[in-house]
Short mmCIF file of C-alpha atoms in Angstrom, two decimals:
data_model
loop_
_atom_site.label_atom_id
_atom_site.label_comp_id
_atom_site.label_asym_id
_atom_site.label_seq_id
_atom_site.Cartn_x
_atom_site.Cartn_y
_atom_site.Cartn_z
CA MET A 1 -3.43 12.39 -33.24
CA PRO A 2 -1.19 9.67 -31.71
CA SER A 3 0.21 7.08 -34.26
CA LEU A 4 -0.65 3.42 -33.98
CA LYS A 5 2.66 2.77 -32.39
CA ASP A 6 2.23 5.32 -29.71
CA LEU A 7 -1.38 3.73 -29.14
CA ARG A 8 0.38 0.24 -29.05
CA ASN A 9 2.61 1.15 -26.42
CA ARG A 10 0.08 3.08 -24.31
CA ILE A 11 -2.09 0.13 -24.33
CA ALA A 12 0.90 -2.27 -23.24
CA SER A 13 1.78 0.32 -20.47
CA VAL A 14 -1.70 0.55 -19.15
CA LYS A 15 -1.75 -3.49 -19.18
CA ALA A 16 1.46 -3.62 -17.14
CA THR A 17 0.36 -1.03 -14.78
CA GLN A 18 -2.96 -3.14 -14.29
CA LYS A 19 -1.12 -6.22 -13.44
CA ILE A 20 0.81 -4.41 -10.76
CA THR A 21 -2.29 -2.87 -9.32
CA LYS A 22 -4.14 -6.56 -9.29
CA ALA A 23 -0.97 -8.03 -7.73
CA MET A 24 -1.48 -5.50 -4.93
CA GLN A 25 -4.78 -5.60 -4.51
CA MET A 26 -4.49 -9.42 -3.90
CA VAL A 27 -1.49 -8.98 -1.45
CA ALA A 28 -3.72 -6.31 0.42
CA ALA A 29 -6.64 -8.52 0.48
CA ALA A 30 -4.49 -11.44 1.76
CA LYS A 31 -2.86 -9.30 4.95
CA LEU A 32 -6.42 -7.54 5.43
CA ARG A 33 -7.83 -10.69 7.30
CA ARG A 34 -4.97 -10.87 9.53
CA ALA A 35 -4.80 -7.39 10.35
CA GLN A 36 -8.43 -7.34 10.74
CA GLU A 37 -8.40 -10.29 13.60
CA ALA A 38 -5.67 -8.42 15.42
CA ALA A 39 -7.42 -5.18 15.59
CA GLU A 40 -10.93 -6.80 16.48
CA ALA A 41 -8.99 -8.95 19.18
CA ALA A 42 -7.63 -5.77 20.71
CA ARG A 43 -10.76 -3.94 21.20
CA PRO A 44 -12.02 -6.12 24.09
CA TYR A 45 -8.84 -5.67 26.07
CA SER A 46 -8.37 -1.99 25.72
CA GLU A 47 -12.03 -1.32 26.69
CA ARG A 48 -11.81 -3.62 29.72
CA MET A 49 -8.52 -1.68 30.60
CA ALA A 50 -10.31 1.49 30.33
CA THR A 51 -13.45 -0.12 32.65
CA VAL A 52 -10.64 -1.29 35.56
CA LEU A 53 -8.90 1.83 35.22
CA ALA A 54 -12.32 3.67 35.70
CA ASN A 55 -13.07 1.09 38.76
CA ILE A 56 -9.83 2.19 40.60
CA ALA A 57 -10.08 5.51 39.71
CA GLY A 58 -13.17 5.79 41.88
CA ALA A 59 -11.63 4.68 44.98
CA VAL A 60 -8.80 7.31 44.81
CA GLN A 61 -8.89 10.69 46.51
CA GLY A 62 -7.96 13.50 44.03
CA SER A 63 -4.60 14.37 45.93
CA ASP A 64 -3.52 10.58 45.94
CA ALA A 65 -4.14 10.09 42.03
CA PRO A 66 -1.07 9.94 39.88
CA ALA A 67 -0.22 13.23 37.41
CA LEU A 68 -1.15 10.89 34.51
CA MET A 69 -4.60 10.89 35.57
CA THR A 70 -4.89 14.07 37.11
CA GLY A 71 -2.89 16.00 34.65
CA THR A 72 -1.06 19.16 35.53
CA GLY A 73 -3.68 21.29 36.20
CA LYS A 74 -3.13 23.34 33.03
CA ASP A 75 -3.97 22.94 29.50
CA ASP A 76 -1.26 25.46 27.87
CA THR A 77 0.68 22.56 25.94
CA TYR A 78 -0.76 20.02 23.73
CA LEU A 79 1.24 17.03 22.28
CA MET A 80 -0.39 15.32 19.08
CA VAL A 81 0.66 11.81 18.48
CA VAL A 82 -0.50 11.38 14.74
CA CYS A 83 -0.27 7.91 13.56
CA THR A 84 -0.55 6.99 9.93
CA ALA A 85 0.95 4.54 7.59
CA GLU A 86 4.49 4.05 6.36
CA ARG A 87 3.27 3.87 2.56
CA GLY A 88 0.99 5.12 0.19
CA LEU A 89 -1.31 3.93 -2.52
CA CYS A 90 -4.13 3.67 0.13
CA GLY A 91 -6.53 6.43 -1.55
CA GLY A 92 -7.33 9.07 1.32
CA PHE A 93 -6.56 6.98 4.50
CA ASN A 94 -3.52 9.02 5.51
CA ALA A 95 -5.03 12.37 4.32
CA GLN A 96 -8.09 11.78 6.55
CA ILE A 97 -6.25 11.34 9.54
CA ALA A 98 -3.84 14.21 8.81
CA ARG A 99 -6.74 16.47 8.28
CA LEU A 100 -8.38 15.68 11.49
CA ALA A 101 -5.04 16.26 13.25
CA ARG A 102 -4.39 19.77 11.15
CA GLU A 103 -8.01 20.70 12.27
CA HIS A 104 -7.35 20.31 16.06
CA ILE A 105 -3.81 21.99 15.74
CA ARG A 106 -5.03 25.29 14.04
CA LYS A 107 -7.88 25.50 16.62
CA LEU A 108 -5.69 25.28 19.50
CA VAL A 109 -3.22 27.39 18.02
CA ALA A 110 -6.25 30.16 17.40
CA GLU A 111 -6.73 29.71 21.01
CA GLY A 112 -3.18 30.56 22.07
CA LYS A 113 -1.96 27.03 22.86
CA THR A 114 1.38 25.64 22.03
CA VAL A 115 1.41 22.29 20.23
CA LYS A 116 3.91 19.97 19.64
CA ILE A 117 3.90 16.81 17.45
CA ILE A 118 5.05 13.29 17.28
CA CYS A 119 4.84 11.69 13.78
CA VAL A 120 4.22 7.75 13.93
CA GLY A 121 4.44 6.75 10.48
CA LYS A 122 6.28 8.38 7.21
CA LYS A 123 3.10 9.69 5.29
CA GLY A 124 1.88 11.68 8.19
CA TYR A 125 5.14 13.34 8.65
CA ASP A 126 5.10 14.22 4.86
CA ILE A 127 1.69 15.77 5.19
CA LEU A 128 2.19 17.46 8.48
CA ARG A 129 5.65 19.07 7.89
CA ARG A 130 4.24 21.27 5.17
CA ASP A 131 2.40 23.46 7.66
CA PHE A 132 3.61 22.31 11.14
CA GLN A 133 7.46 21.85 10.43
CA SER A 134 8.31 23.88 13.60
CA MET A 135 6.00 22.08 15.65
CA ILE A 136 7.08 18.31 14.96
CA ILE A 137 9.47 17.26 17.91
CA ASP A 138 10.00 13.65 16.77
CA ARG A 139 9.50 10.89 14.39
CA VAL A 140 8.49 7.18 14.74
CA ASP A 141 10.00 5.07 11.77
CA LEU A 142 8.01 1.62 11.69
CA ARG A 143 9.02 0.86 8.07
CA GLU A 144 11.21 -1.99 9.21
CA VAL A 145 8.25 -3.38 11.29
CA LYS A 146 6.72 -6.26 9.42
CA GLN A 147 4.02 -6.90 12.17
CA ILE A 148 3.16 -4.40 14.72
CA ARG A 149 3.93 -5.55 18.63
CA PHE A 150 3.00 -4.44 21.67
CA THR A 151 6.91 -3.71 22.06
CA ASP A 152 6.58 -0.92 19.43
CA ALA A 153 3.38 0.54 21.37
CA ASP A 154 5.11 0.71 24.75
CA ALA A 155 8.28 2.24 23.28
CA ILE A 156 5.89 5.11 21.94
CA ALA A 157 4.39 5.26 25.25
CA ARG A 158 7.55 5.45 27.15
CA LYS A 159 8.60 8.20 25.03
CA VAL A 160 5.44 10.12 25.41
CA ILE A 161 5.45 9.49 29.39
CA GLY A 162 8.90 10.80 29.27
CA LEU A 163 7.87 14.07 27.77
CA PHE A 164 5.09 14.48 29.92
CA GLU A 165 7.51 13.95 33.31
CA ALA A 166 9.78 16.44 32.04
CA GLY A 167 6.87 18.92 31.95
CA GLU A 168 6.89 19.15 28.02
CA PHE A 169 3.10 19.09 27.84
CA ASP A 170 -0.01 19.14 29.71
CA VAL A 171 -2.64 17.31 27.67
CA CYS A 172 -1.80 14.18 24.88
CA ARG A 173 -4.30 13.40 22.06
CA LEU A 174 -3.81 10.42 19.83
CA PHE A 175 -4.83 10.46 16.24
CA TYR A 176 -5.67 7.11 14.04
CA SER A 177 -8.23 5.69 12.13
CA ASN A 178 -10.94 3.34 13.57
CA PHE A 179 -11.39 0.34 11.55
CA LYS A 180 -15.21 -0.19 10.48
CA SER A 181 -14.98 -2.22 7.29
CA VAL A 182 -13.32 -2.69 4.31
CA ILE A 183 -14.78 0.69 2.65
CA SER A 184 -15.09 2.70 6.09
CA GLN A 185 -12.18 4.04 8.67
CA VAL A 186 -13.05 6.75 10.50
CA PRO A 187 -10.41 9.17 11.64
CA THR A 188 -10.65 9.46 15.41
CA ALA A 189 -8.96 11.70 18.15
CA GLN A 190 -8.46 10.39 21.71
CA GLN A 191 -7.03 12.13 24.87
CA ILE A 192 -4.79 9.91 26.66
CA ILE A 193 -3.34 12.13 29.07
CA PRO A 194 -4.53 12.83 31.42
CA ALA A 195 -6.54 9.55 31.57
CA ALA A 196 -9.19 10.77 33.97
CA ALA A 197 -11.41 12.23 31.21
CA GLU A 198 -11.90 9.11 29.42
CA ALA A 199 -12.03 6.84 32.76
CA GLY A 200 -15.45 8.96 33.79
CA GLU A 201 -17.26 7.78 30.84
CA ALA A 202 -16.66 4.09 31.86
CA GLU A 203 -17.10 4.49 35.36
CA GLU A 204 -20.97 4.30 35.31
CA ALA A 205 -20.90 1.31 33.22
CA ALA A 206 -18.58 -0.42 35.37
CA ALA A 207 -20.26 0.27 38.66
CA ALA A 208 -23.79 -0.98 36.98
CA ALA A 209 -21.95 -4.29 35.81
CA GLN A 210 -20.81 -5.16 39.24
CA GLY A 211 -24.13 -4.22 41.23
CA GLY A 212 -22.49 -1.53 43.17
CA ALA A 213 -19.81 -4.09 44.71
CA ILE A 214 -17.14 -2.48 46.97
CA TYR A 215 -13.52 -3.64 46.48
CA ASP A 216 -10.31 -3.48 48.75
CA TYR A 217 -6.93 -2.85 46.87
CA GLU A 218 -3.72 -4.61 47.90
CA PRO A 219 -1.13 -2.56 47.52
CA ASP A 220 -3.62 0.66 47.80
CA ALA A 221 -5.16 1.80 44.63
CA GLY A 222 -2.85 4.74 43.94
CA ALA A 223 -0.23 2.31 43.84
CA ILE A 224 -2.03 0.34 41.29
CA LEU A 225 -2.76 3.30 38.96
CA GLU A 226 0.88 4.12 39.01
CA ASP A 227 1.63 0.81 37.02
CA LEU A 228 -1.82 0.87 35.57
CA ILE A 229 -2.15 4.06 33.89
CA PRO A 230 1.18 3.66 31.84
CA ARG A 231 0.19 0.23 30.61
CA ASN A 232 -2.90 1.58 29.36
CA ILE A 233 -1.53 4.40 27.29
CA ALA A 234 0.66 1.59 25.84
CA VAL A 235 -2.50 -0.48 25.23
CA GLN A 236 -4.45 2.48 23.58
CA ILE A 237 -1.30 3.38 21.35
CA PHE A 238 -1.00 -0.40 20.43
CA ARG A 239 -4.58 -0.67 19.47
CA ALA A 240 -4.25 2.54 17.52
CA LEU A 241 -1.46 0.96 15.54
CA LEU A 242 -3.57 -2.28 15.05
CA GLU A 243 -6.91 -0.18 13.73
CA ASN A 244 -4.22 1.41 11.49
CA ALA A 245 -2.72 -1.39 10.09
CA ALA A 246 -6.22 -2.99 9.35
CA GLY A 247 -7.41 0.12 7.81
CA GLU A 248 -4.31 0.85 5.86
CA MET A 249 -5.05 -2.66 4.13
CA GLY A 250 -8.70 -2.11 3.72
CA ALA A 251 -8.17 1.32 1.90
CA LYS A 252 -5.42 -0.05 -0.04
CA MET A 253 -7.18 -3.48 -1.35
CA THR A 254 -10.25 -0.65 -2.34
CA ALA A 255 -7.66 1.79 -3.86
CA MET A 256 -5.93 -1.06 -6.04
CA ASP A 257 -9.31 -2.44 -7.13
CA ASN A 258 -10.32 0.95 -8.41
CA ALA A 259 -7.24 1.45 -10.08
CA THR A 260 -7.50 -1.98 -11.82
CA ARG A 261 -11.15 -1.22 -12.88
CA ASN A 262 -9.92 2.41 -14.19
CA ALA A 263 -6.95 0.62 -16.16
CA GLY A 264 -9.49 -1.86 -17.74
CA GLU A 265 -11.55 0.98 -18.81
CA MET A 266 -8.47 3.04 -20.19
CA ILE A 267 -7.40 -0.11 -22.08
CA ASP A 268 -10.75 -0.50 -23.85
CA LYS A 269 -10.83 3.22 -24.87
CA LEU A 270 -7.51 3.03 -26.18
CA SER A 271 -8.30 -0.34 -27.93
CA ILE A 272 -11.34 1.33 -29.37
CA THR A 273 -9.20 4.21 -30.78
CA TYR A 274 -6.57 2.15 -31.78
CA ASN A 275 -8.80 0.01 -33.91
CA ARG A 276 -10.83 3.05 -35.61
CA GLN A 277 -7.46 4.61 -36.44
CA ARG A 278 -6.02 1.18 -37.87
CA GLN A 279 -9.28 1.13 -39.97
CA ALA A 280 -9.10 4.52 -41.20
CA GLN A 281 -5.60 4.02 -42.36
CA ILE A 282 -6.41 0.50 -44.16
CA THR A 283 -9.35 2.36 -45.57
CA LYS A 284 -7.23 5.15 -46.69
CA GLU A 285 -4.76 2.85 -48.12
CA LEU A 286 -7.31 1.15 -50.24
CA ILE A 287 -8.81 4.37 -51.59
CA GLU A 288 -5.11 5.18 -52.85
CA ILE A 289 -4.82 1.86 -54.34
CA ILE A 290 -8.25 2.01 -56.12
CA SER A 291 -7.51 5.53 -57.32
CA GLY A 292 -4.55 4.70 -58.60
CA ALA A 293 -5.63 1.83 -60.61
CA GLU A 294 -8.43 3.94 -62.09
CA ALA A 295 -5.90 6.42 -63.35
CA LEU A 296 -3.87 4.02 -65.33
#
């Protein structure tokens, strides 16, 4: 059984930890609002970008469509862009994204496909390198970035497009966590190259919204797509990074709130144990004094 001094030290240690977790919870709550507003503001733009892309894609003949939309005609090599947080202490946020990516990777490997991985974020790299070290071809470090900007996403997009143009892969999928609420972040897999698969889903909605209007494009639709598709890839990656930032803060706030509550419960239990042991020691000393007095 631990001594009274050990119990006092343990209670003091848990109280110090509780102060830290409470402070981290408040910091995460303060950052969450701004991150959530940024993520929600990016959604309409990325969705509208997909709609515009679908409209223009409908006017392009198959032979005139850019390679980023039509693909290479093969699906032998896949590139996985896995976006996670740079830091931990946010519950299962990073593990859920990595788990979804791991499932896709193992499924593709079982089908005989070649898989390459780009890790955006330290935690995803730490998790995936245990099983797929040989598949990781690059890692993007954003630890020094205090606020995600479009230039950060554009740099990643340029790197992905450069690999595609060099013939390094046929299909690219983006993994991130879609922010729903403070307690709900949904791991998501999104195909960004070739872009035609996602554009097809938005095409019908776009046509219905415009009442079947016919457009002429200047310059031609193919030239517009040459510029629009790389921008769309950067926009989708930017949205993924913003969704991740909001999800990380929400998960961290929840995790630190749970840690603070658990620390409080532990302090209560240790305090009860300390008081009982102290009372037992006092009672024992009183009995010894009374027994000694009666023996005289």
